[in-house]
Amino acid sequence: MEDIVLASKRCLLLIFLVIVSLFLCQKVTYVSAFNYTKAYRHVSNLRLERIQNHLNKINKPPVFTIQSPDGDVIDCVHKRKQPALDHPLLKHHKIQKAPRRMPKMMGKERSDDVKEAANVLESAWQMWHVNGTRCPKGTVPIRRNRMNDVLRAKSLFDFGKKRRSIDLDRRTEKPDALGTNGHEHAIAYTESSSEIYGAKATINVWDPKIEEVNEFSLSQIWILSGSFVGPDLNSIEAGWQVSPELYGDNRPRLFTYWTSDSYQATGCYNLLCSGFIQTNNKIAIGAAISPLSTFKGNQFDITILIWKDPKMGNWWMGLGDNTLVGYWPAELFTHLADHATTVEWGGEVVNTRASGRHTTTQMGSGHFPDEGFGKASYFRNLEIVDSDNSLVPVRDVKILAENTECYDIKSSYSNEWGTYFYYGGPGLNPRCD
């Protein structure tokens, strides 16, 4: 009898261990899926050699190196040695000095009292600043790219590039938000009959959760010109994004992007190819932003301005009230060498449906716009730059979202925030599958 009881206990213990083992395997599989790395043993020596050669081209020799507490390495590179100047169209380019005249303000500015009452704290900054170290004068901070960063990409060609959100043969003469291929948006946009020379907005920064390594969530400004139905769309973009594939983590980061051929071959994120010329030694494009907005707590936002210098024709990026980050040279573009025709503000996510259902990747704060301040993400004080180099408040915008059960947008107007909107959502939920 005792033998039977002992055997039963052993059997139960064995079953228990099997169940625990299966559980642990599931946990390990889940955790490893979010390590955002790939094992080298699956990569040929030839591919590793090609990747290393590419890294040697884009990682320029630093004058000084800063170790960020989030794990990033920031290289301080002499401004004349930065990757942008490797572009064949920029071989003889002379780095432009800061424009003497930024776009003029029109209309009423927010007062500090209004800002304080709204519980909005400006100047969300970057984690590599925590220890107070800065790059020396005459250099620019560049986030160092590593082997794992490239291995997470689909291919070396795809590294640092947006995958086309719209098939060229399926495009219509509509804003970029009407996409396919798994890209979903919630945007406001303006299409002016007059020429547009820039745009501005203030965006609060969150840390949306990302389900799959090759999905992302971003909030940005698009400056667009060219045809939405052809291969010649020009786009200049800047904002914040969470992209595990690009950065290897879930931190929101300042980013830029550009293309002159509808995301086919030209352009890239940040400084991952030649093009964008950085002039600021205190801001690292691609570096993590900190602190962040919290649900029912303080809201931290960044103000982004993109505008065309009327004298030299280059497209400058500003951060905050008057901090210049750098510029996209006019030589990079065809249609945007002149002016823009459309501006978009809003969010974008990638929904791969990897599990046969809608992704749980969040847009913005992960909450719907009707939850309002302190809970939902916002863009406020939308403005465009006119032909007189003046910032003009946008009074009428159109809004657009492909699937409002997953991500939505609601726009409004107030004296303090001008034209603004709340946007975003959780992705998968009982109404979104």
Coordinates of C-alpha atoms in Angstrom, one line a residue:
M1 CA 0.0 0.0 0.0
E2 CA 2.8 2.3 0.9
D3 CA 4.5 1.6 -2.4
I4 CA 1.3 2.7 -4.2
V5 CA 1.1 5.9 -2.2
L6 CA 4.8 6.6 -2.8
A7 CA 4.4 6.0 -6.6
S8 CA 1.3 8.3 -6.7
K9 CA 3.3 11.0 -4.9
R10 CA 6.2 10.6 -7.4
C11 CA 3.7 10.8 -10.3
L12 CA 2.1 13.9 -8.9
L13 CA 5.6 15.5 -8.4
L14 CA 6.6 14.6 -11.9
I15 CA 3.4 16.2 -13.3
F16 CA 4.0 19.3 -11.2
L17 CA 7.6 19.5 -12.4
V18 CA 6.5 19.1 -16.0
I19 CA 3.9 21.9 -15.6
V20 CA 6.5 24.2 -14.0
S21 CA 9.0 23.4 -16.7
L22 CA 6.4 24.3 -19.4
F23 CA 5.6 27.5 -17.6
L24 CA 9.2 28.5 -17.3
C25 CA 9.8 27.7 -20.9
Q26 CA 7.0 30.0 -21.9
K27 CA 8.4 32.7 -19.6
V28 CA 11.9 32.3 -21.1
T29 CA 10.5 32.4 -24.6
Y30 CA 8.5 35.6 -23.8
V31 CA 11.4 37.3 -22.1
S32 CA 13.9 36.4 -24.9
A33 CA 11.4 37.8 -27.4
F34 CA 12.0 41.2 -25.8
N35 CA 15.7 41.0 -25.6
Y36 CA 15.6 42.5 -29.1
T37 CA 18.7 40.6 -30.2
K38 CA 19.6 37.8 -32.5
A39 CA 22.1 35.1 -32.0
Y40 CA 25.3 35.5 -34.1
R41 CA 25.4 31.8 -34.8
H42 CA 22.5 32.3 -37.3
V43 CA 24.5 34.9 -39.3
S44 CA 27.1 34.1 -41.9
N45 CA 30.6 35.5 -41.5
L46 CA 30.1 37.3 -44.8
R47 CA 27.1 39.1 -43.6
L48 CA 28.8 40.0 -40.3
E49 CA 31.7 41.4 -42.3
R50 CA 29.4 43.5 -44.5
I51 CA 27.6 44.8 -41.4
Q52 CA 30.9 45.7 -39.7
N53 CA 32.0 47.6 -42.8
H54 CA 28.8 49.5 -42.8
L55 CA 29.1 50.3 -39.1
N56 CA 32.7 51.6 -39.7
K57 CA 31.2 54.0 -42.3
I58 CA 28.5 55.5 -40.1
N59 CA 30.2 55.4 -36.7
K60 CA 32.7 58.2 -37.2
P61 CA 35.8 58.4 -35.0
P62 CA 34.9 60.3 -31.8
V63 CA 36.7 63.2 -30.2
F64 CA 35.1 62.3 -26.9
T65 CA 32.7 59.5 -25.8
I66 CA 29.9 59.6 -23.2
Q67 CA 28.4 56.6 -21.6
S68 CA 24.6 57.2 -21.0
P69 CA 23.0 55.6 -18.0
D70 CA 20.4 53.9 -20.3
G71 CA 23.2 51.9 -22.0
D72 CA 23.7 54.2 -25.1
V73 CA 27.1 55.3 -26.1
I74 CA 27.2 58.9 -27.4
D75 CA 30.1 59.7 -29.6
C76 CA 31.2 63.4 -29.9
V77 CA 32.2 63.6 -33.5
H78 CA 33.7 66.6 -35.2
K79 CA 30.9 68.4 -37.0
R80 CA 32.8 68.2 -40.4
K81 CA 33.2 64.5 -40.0
Q82 CA 29.5 63.6 -39.4
P83 CA 27.8 61.0 -41.7
A84 CA 25.7 63.6 -43.5
L85 CA 28.6 64.9 -45.5
D86 CA 29.2 61.5 -47.1
H87 CA 26.2 62.1 -49.3
P88 CA 27.3 62.5 -53.0
L89 CA 25.2 65.6 -53.3
L90 CA 26.9 67.2 -50.2
K91 CA 30.6 66.6 -51.1
H92 CA 31.2 70.3 -51.4
H93 CA 28.5 71.4 -49.0
K94 CA 29.5 74.1 -46.5
I95 CA 27.7 73.7 -43.1
Q96 CA 25.3 76.5 -42.7
K97 CA 25.4 78.8 -39.8
A98 CA 22.2 79.3 -37.8
P99 CA 19.7 81.4 -39.6
R100 CA 19.6 84.9 -38.4
R101 CA 15.8 84.9 -38.4
M102 CA 13.6 82.2 -37.1
P103 CA 9.9 82.3 -38.1
K104 CA 8.1 85.2 -36.5
M105 CA 5.3 84.5 -34.0
M106 CA 1.8 85.7 -34.7
G107 CA -1.1 85.7 -32.3
K108 CA -1.1 85.5 -28.5
E109 CA 1.6 83.4 -26.7
R110 CA 0.8 81.3 -23.7
S111 CA 1.6 82.9 -20.4
D112 CA 3.6 81.1 -17.7
D113 CA 0.5 81.2 -15.5
V114 CA -1.6 79.4 -18.0
K115 CA 1.2 76.8 -18.5
E116 CA 1.5 76.2 -14.7
A117 CA -2.3 76.0 -14.2
A118 CA -2.4 73.2 -16.9
N119 CA 0.2 71.2 -15.0
V120 CA 2.3 71.0 -18.1
L121 CA 6.1 70.8 -17.6
E122 CA 8.1 71.7 -20.7
S123 CA 11.5 70.5 -21.8
A124 CA 11.4 66.7 -21.5
W125 CA 15.1 66.1 -22.1
Q126 CA 17.5 63.3 -22.8
M127 CA 19.0 60.6 -20.5
W128 CA 22.6 61.0 -21.5
H129 CA 22.5 64.5 -19.9
V130 CA 21.9 63.1 -16.5
N131 CA 25.6 63.3 -15.4
G132 CA 25.9 66.8 -16.8
T133 CA 28.5 65.8 -19.5
R134 CA 28.2 67.5 -22.8
C135 CA 30.0 67.2 -26.2
P136 CA 32.8 69.8 -26.7
K137 CA 32.2 72.8 -28.9
G138 CA 32.8 72.0 -32.6
T139 CA 31.5 68.4 -32.2
V140 CA 28.0 66.9 -32.5
P141 CA 26.6 64.0 -30.3
I142 CA 25.9 60.8 -32.3
R143 CA 24.4 57.7 -30.8
R144 CA 26.8 54.8 -31.6
N145 CA 25.3 52.0 -33.7
R146 CA 26.2 48.4 -32.8
M147 CA 26.1 45.0 -34.5
N148 CA 22.9 44.0 -32.7
D149 CA 21.1 47.2 -34.0
V150 CA 21.7 46.0 -37.6
L151 CA 20.9 42.4 -36.9
R152 CA 17.4 43.3 -35.7
A153 CA 16.7 44.8 -39.1
K154 CA 15.2 42.7 -41.9
S155 CA 18.4 43.3 -43.9
L156 CA 21.3 45.7 -44.1
F157 CA 19.4 47.7 -46.8
D158 CA 16.4 48.0 -44.5
F159 CA 18.4 49.1 -41.4
G160 CA 17.3 52.6 -40.4
K161 CA 14.6 52.8 -43.0
K162 CA 10.8 53.0 -42.8
R163 CA 9.1 50.2 -44.6
R164 CA 6.7 51.7 -47.1
S165 CA 3.3 52.1 -45.4
I166 CA 1.5 52.3 -48.7
D167 CA 1.8 50.2 -51.9
L168 CA 2.5 52.6 -54.8
D169 CA -0.1 50.9 -57.0
R170 CA -2.8 51.3 -54.2
R171 CA -2.2 54.9 -53.3
T172 CA -4.8 57.6 -53.7
E173 CA -4.5 61.4 -53.7
K174 CA -5.0 61.4 -49.9
P175 CA -2.7 62.0 -46.9
D176 CA -0.1 59.4 -45.9
A177 CA -2.5 58.2 -43.2
L178 CA -4.5 56.2 -45.7
G179 CA -2.1 53.4 -45.5
T180 CA -1.9 49.6 -45.9
N181 CA 0.8 47.1 -45.0
G182 CA -0.1 47.2 -41.3
H183 CA 0.6 50.9 -40.7
E184 CA -2.3 52.6 -38.7
H185 CA -2.6 56.3 -38.0
A186 CA -4.5 58.9 -36.1
I187 CA -3.6 62.3 -37.6
A188 CA -4.7 65.9 -38.2
Y189 CA -3.7 67.4 -41.4
T190 CA -3.9 70.6 -43.4
E191 CA -3.8 71.1 -47.1
S192 CA -3.3 74.8 -48.0
S193 CA -3.9 76.4 -51.4
S194 CA -1.0 78.7 -50.4
E195 CA 2.6 77.5 -50.1
I196 CA 3.7 76.0 -46.8
Y197 CA 7.2 76.6 -45.5
G198 CA 7.1 74.7 -42.2
A199 CA 5.1 73.6 -39.1
K200 CA 5.2 73.5 -35.4
A201 CA 3.5 71.7 -32.5
T202 CA 4.0 70.7 -28.9
I203 CA 3.7 67.0 -28.1
N204 CA 3.6 65.3 -24.7
V205 CA 5.9 62.2 -24.4
W206 CA 4.8 58.8 -23.2
D207 CA 6.2 55.2 -23.3
P208 CA 3.6 53.2 -25.2
K209 CA 4.0 49.4 -24.9
I210 CA 5.1 47.5 -28.0
E211 CA 4.0 43.9 -28.6
E212 CA 6.4 42.7 -31.4
V213 CA 10.0 43.6 -32.0
N214 CA 9.3 44.8 -35.6
E215 CA 6.4 47.1 -34.5
F216 CA 6.8 50.7 -33.5
S217 CA 4.7 53.6 -32.1
L218 CA 5.5 57.2 -32.9
S219 CA 4.2 60.7 -32.7
Q220 CA 5.5 63.2 -35.2
I221 CA 5.1 66.0 -37.7
W222 CA 5.2 65.3 -41.4
I223 CA 6.2 68.0 -43.9
L224 CA 5.1 66.7 -47.3
S225 CA 5.2 67.6 -51.0
G226 CA 4.8 65.6 -54.2
S227 CA 2.4 63.0 -55.3
F228 CA 0.8 60.4 -53.0
V229 CA 0.2 58.2 -56.0
G230 CA 3.7 58.2 -57.5
P231 CA 7.2 57.3 -56.4
D232 CA 8.3 60.9 -55.9
L233 CA 6.7 61.9 -52.5
N234 CA 9.1 64.1 -50.4
S235 CA 8.8 63.9 -46.7
I236 CA 10.5 65.5 -43.7
E237 CA 9.6 64.1 -40.3
A238 CA 10.4 64.6 -36.6
G239 CA 9.0 63.6 -33.3
W240 CA 9.4 60.9 -30.7
Q241 CA 9.1 57.1 -31.2
V242 CA 9.4 53.8 -29.5
S243 CA 11.0 51.2 -31.8
P244 CA 12.5 48.0 -30.3
E245 CA 13.8 47.0 -33.7
L246 CA 15.7 50.2 -34.3
Y247 CA 17.0 50.9 -30.7
G248 CA 16.7 47.5 -28.9
D249 CA 14.5 48.8 -26.1
N250 CA 11.1 50.3 -25.2
R251 CA 12.3 53.9 -24.5
P252 CA 10.8 56.9 -26.3
R253 CA 13.4 58.6 -28.3
L254 CA 13.8 61.8 -30.3
F255 CA 13.9 61.0 -34.0
T256 CA 14.1 62.5 -37.5
Y257 CA 13.3 61.0 -40.9
W258 CA 13.5 62.0 -44.6
T259 CA 12.8 60.6 -48.0
S260 CA 12.6 62.0 -51.5
D261 CA 11.2 59.0 -53.3
S262 CA 8.3 57.8 -51.3
Y263 CA 10.3 55.7 -48.8
Q264 CA 11.8 53.5 -51.5
A265 CA 15.6 54.0 -51.4
T266 CA 16.5 57.5 -50.2
G267 CA 16.5 58.7 -46.6
C268 CA 16.6 57.2 -43.2
Y269 CA 16.0 57.7 -39.5
N270 CA 18.3 60.0 -37.6
L271 CA 21.9 59.9 -38.7
L272 CA 21.8 56.3 -40.0
C273 CA 22.6 57.5 -43.5
S274 CA 24.0 60.6 -45.0
G275 CA 21.6 63.5 -45.3
F276 CA 20.6 65.4 -42.1
I277 CA 23.3 67.8 -40.9
Q278 CA 23.5 68.3 -37.2
T279 CA 24.7 71.6 -35.7
N280 CA 23.9 71.3 -32.0
N281 CA 26.3 69.8 -29.5
K282 CA 23.8 69.2 -26.7
I283 CA 21.0 67.1 -28.4
A284 CA 21.5 63.6 -29.7
I285 CA 19.0 62.5 -32.3
G286 CA 17.9 58.9 -31.4
A287 CA 18.7 59.4 -27.7
A288 CA 16.1 58.5 -25.0
I289 CA 13.9 61.3 -23.7
S290 CA 13.4 61.7 -19.9
P291 CA 11.3 62.4 -17.9
L292 CA 8.0 61.1 -19.3
S293 CA 4.3 61.9 -18.9
T294 CA 2.4 59.8 -16.4
F295 CA -1.2 58.8 -16.2
K296 CA -3.1 61.3 -14.0
G297 CA 0.3 62.9 -13.3
N298 CA 2.7 65.5 -14.7
Q299 CA 2.7 65.9 -18.4
F300 CA 6.1 66.4 -20.1
D301 CA 6.1 67.7 -23.6
I302 CA 8.5 68.8 -26.4
T303 CA 8.0 71.5 -28.9
I304 CA 9.2 70.8 -32.5
L305 CA 9.5 73.3 -35.3
I306 CA 10.5 72.5 -38.9
W307 CA 10.9 75.3 -41.3
K308 CA 12.6 76.4 -44.5
D309 CA 15.2 79.1 -44.2
P310 CA 14.1 81.6 -46.8
K311 CA 17.8 82.7 -47.5
M312 CA 19.6 79.3 -48.0
G313 CA 16.6 77.1 -48.7
N314 CA 17.5 74.4 -46.2
W315 CA 14.9 72.8 -43.8
W316 CA 15.8 73.4 -40.2
M317 CA 14.6 71.6 -37.1
G318 CA 14.1 73.4 -33.8
L319 CA 13.5 72.0 -30.4
G320 CA 11.8 74.0 -27.6
D321 CA 11.5 77.7 -28.1
N322 CA 14.8 78.6 -29.9
T323 CA 17.1 75.6 -29.9
L324 CA 18.3 74.6 -33.4
V325 CA 19.2 70.9 -33.8
G326 CA 20.3 70.9 -37.5
Y327 CA 18.9 70.9 -41.0
W328 CA 18.0 68.9 -44.1
P329 CA 19.9 70.4 -47.1
A330 CA 17.7 71.5 -50.0
E331 CA 19.9 69.4 -52.3
L332 CA 18.3 66.2 -50.9
F333 CA 14.8 67.0 -52.3
T334 CA 12.9 67.6 -55.5
H335 CA 9.5 68.9 -54.5
L336 CA 10.6 70.1 -51.1
A337 CA 13.4 72.0 -52.6
D338 CA 10.6 74.6 -53.2
H339 CA 7.8 74.3 -50.6
A340 CA 5.5 71.9 -48.9
T341 CA 1.8 71.3 -49.8
T342 CA 0.6 69.2 -46.8
V343 CA 1.4 69.1 -43.1
E344 CA 0.3 66.2 -40.9
W345 CA 0.5 65.9 -37.1
G346 CA -0.3 62.7 -35.2
G347 CA 0.5 59.1 -34.3
E348 CA 1.5 56.0 -36.3
V349 CA 1.9 52.4 -35.2
V350 CA 2.7 49.1 -37.0
N351 CA 0.2 46.3 -36.7
T352 CA 1.8 43.0 -37.9
R353 CA -1.0 40.8 -36.6
A354 CA 1.7 38.3 -35.7
S355 CA -0.7 36.4 -33.4
G356 CA -3.5 36.4 -36.0
R357 CA -5.3 39.3 -34.3
H358 CA -4.8 43.1 -33.9
T359 CA -1.6 44.1 -32.1
T360 CA -1.6 45.3 -28.5
T361 CA 0.9 48.0 -29.4
Q362 CA -0.3 51.3 -28.0
M363 CA -0.4 54.7 -29.7
G364 CA 0.4 57.7 -27.6
S365 CA -0.5 57.0 -23.9
G366 CA -2.4 53.9 -24.8
H367 CA -5.7 55.6 -23.9
F368 CA -8.4 56.9 -26.2
P369 CA -8.7 60.7 -26.8
D370 CA -12.0 61.1 -25.0
E371 CA -10.2 60.5 -21.7
G372 CA -8.7 63.9 -22.0
F373 CA -5.8 65.7 -20.3
G374 CA -3.5 63.7 -18.1
K375 CA -4.7 60.4 -19.6
A376 CA -4.6 60.8 -23.4
S377 CA -1.8 62.0 -25.6
Y378 CA -2.0 65.4 -27.2
F379 CA -0.6 67.8 -29.8
R380 CA -1.2 71.4 -29.0
N381 CA -0.6 74.9 -30.6
L382 CA -0.6 73.6 -34.2
E383 CA 1.0 76.2 -36.5
I384 CA 2.3 76.5 -40.0
V385 CA 5.0 78.7 -41.5
D386 CA 3.8 80.9 -44.4
S387 CA 5.6 82.6 -47.3
D388 CA 6.4 85.6 -45.0
N389 CA 8.4 83.3 -42.6
S390 CA 5.7 83.8 -40.0
L391 CA 4.1 81.2 -37.8
V392 CA 0.4 81.2 -38.4
P393 CA -2.0 79.3 -36.0
V394 CA -3.9 76.6 -37.7
R395 CA -7.6 77.1 -37.2
D396 CA -9.1 74.4 -39.3
V397 CA -7.7 70.9 -39.6
K398 CA -9.1 67.6 -40.9
I399 CA -8.7 64.5 -38.8
L400 CA -8.3 61.0 -40.0
A401 CA -7.9 57.5 -38.4
E402 CA -8.2 54.1 -40.2
N403 CA -9.7 52.2 -37.3
T404 CA -11.3 54.3 -34.6
E405 CA -12.0 51.2 -32.5
C406 CA -8.3 50.7 -32.1
Y407 CA -6.8 54.3 -32.3
D408 CA -8.8 57.5 -32.5
I409 CA -8.4 61.3 -32.6
K410 CA -10.5 64.3 -31.4
S411 CA -9.6 67.9 -32.3
S412 CA -10.7 71.2 -30.6
Y413 CA -9.6 74.8 -30.1
S414 CA -8.9 77.0 -27.0
N415 CA -7.3 80.3 -26.4
E416 CA -4.4 78.8 -24.6
W417 CA -3.7 75.7 -26.7
G418 CA -4.9 77.0 -30.0
T419 CA -5.8 74.2 -32.3
Y420 CA -5.1 70.9 -30.5
F421 CA -6.1 67.3 -30.4
Y422 CA -6.0 64.2 -28.3
Y423 CA -5.2 61.0 -30.0
G424 CA -4.2 57.4 -29.5
G425 CA -5.5 54.1 -28.1
P426 CA -4.7 50.7 -26.8
G427 CA -4.8 48.7 -30.0
L428 CA -6.4 45.3 -29.2
N429 CA -9.6 45.6 -27.1
P430 CA -13.1 44.1 -27.2
R431 CA -14.0 46.4 -30.0
C432 CA -10.7 46.1 -31.9
D433 CA -9.6 42.6 -32.9

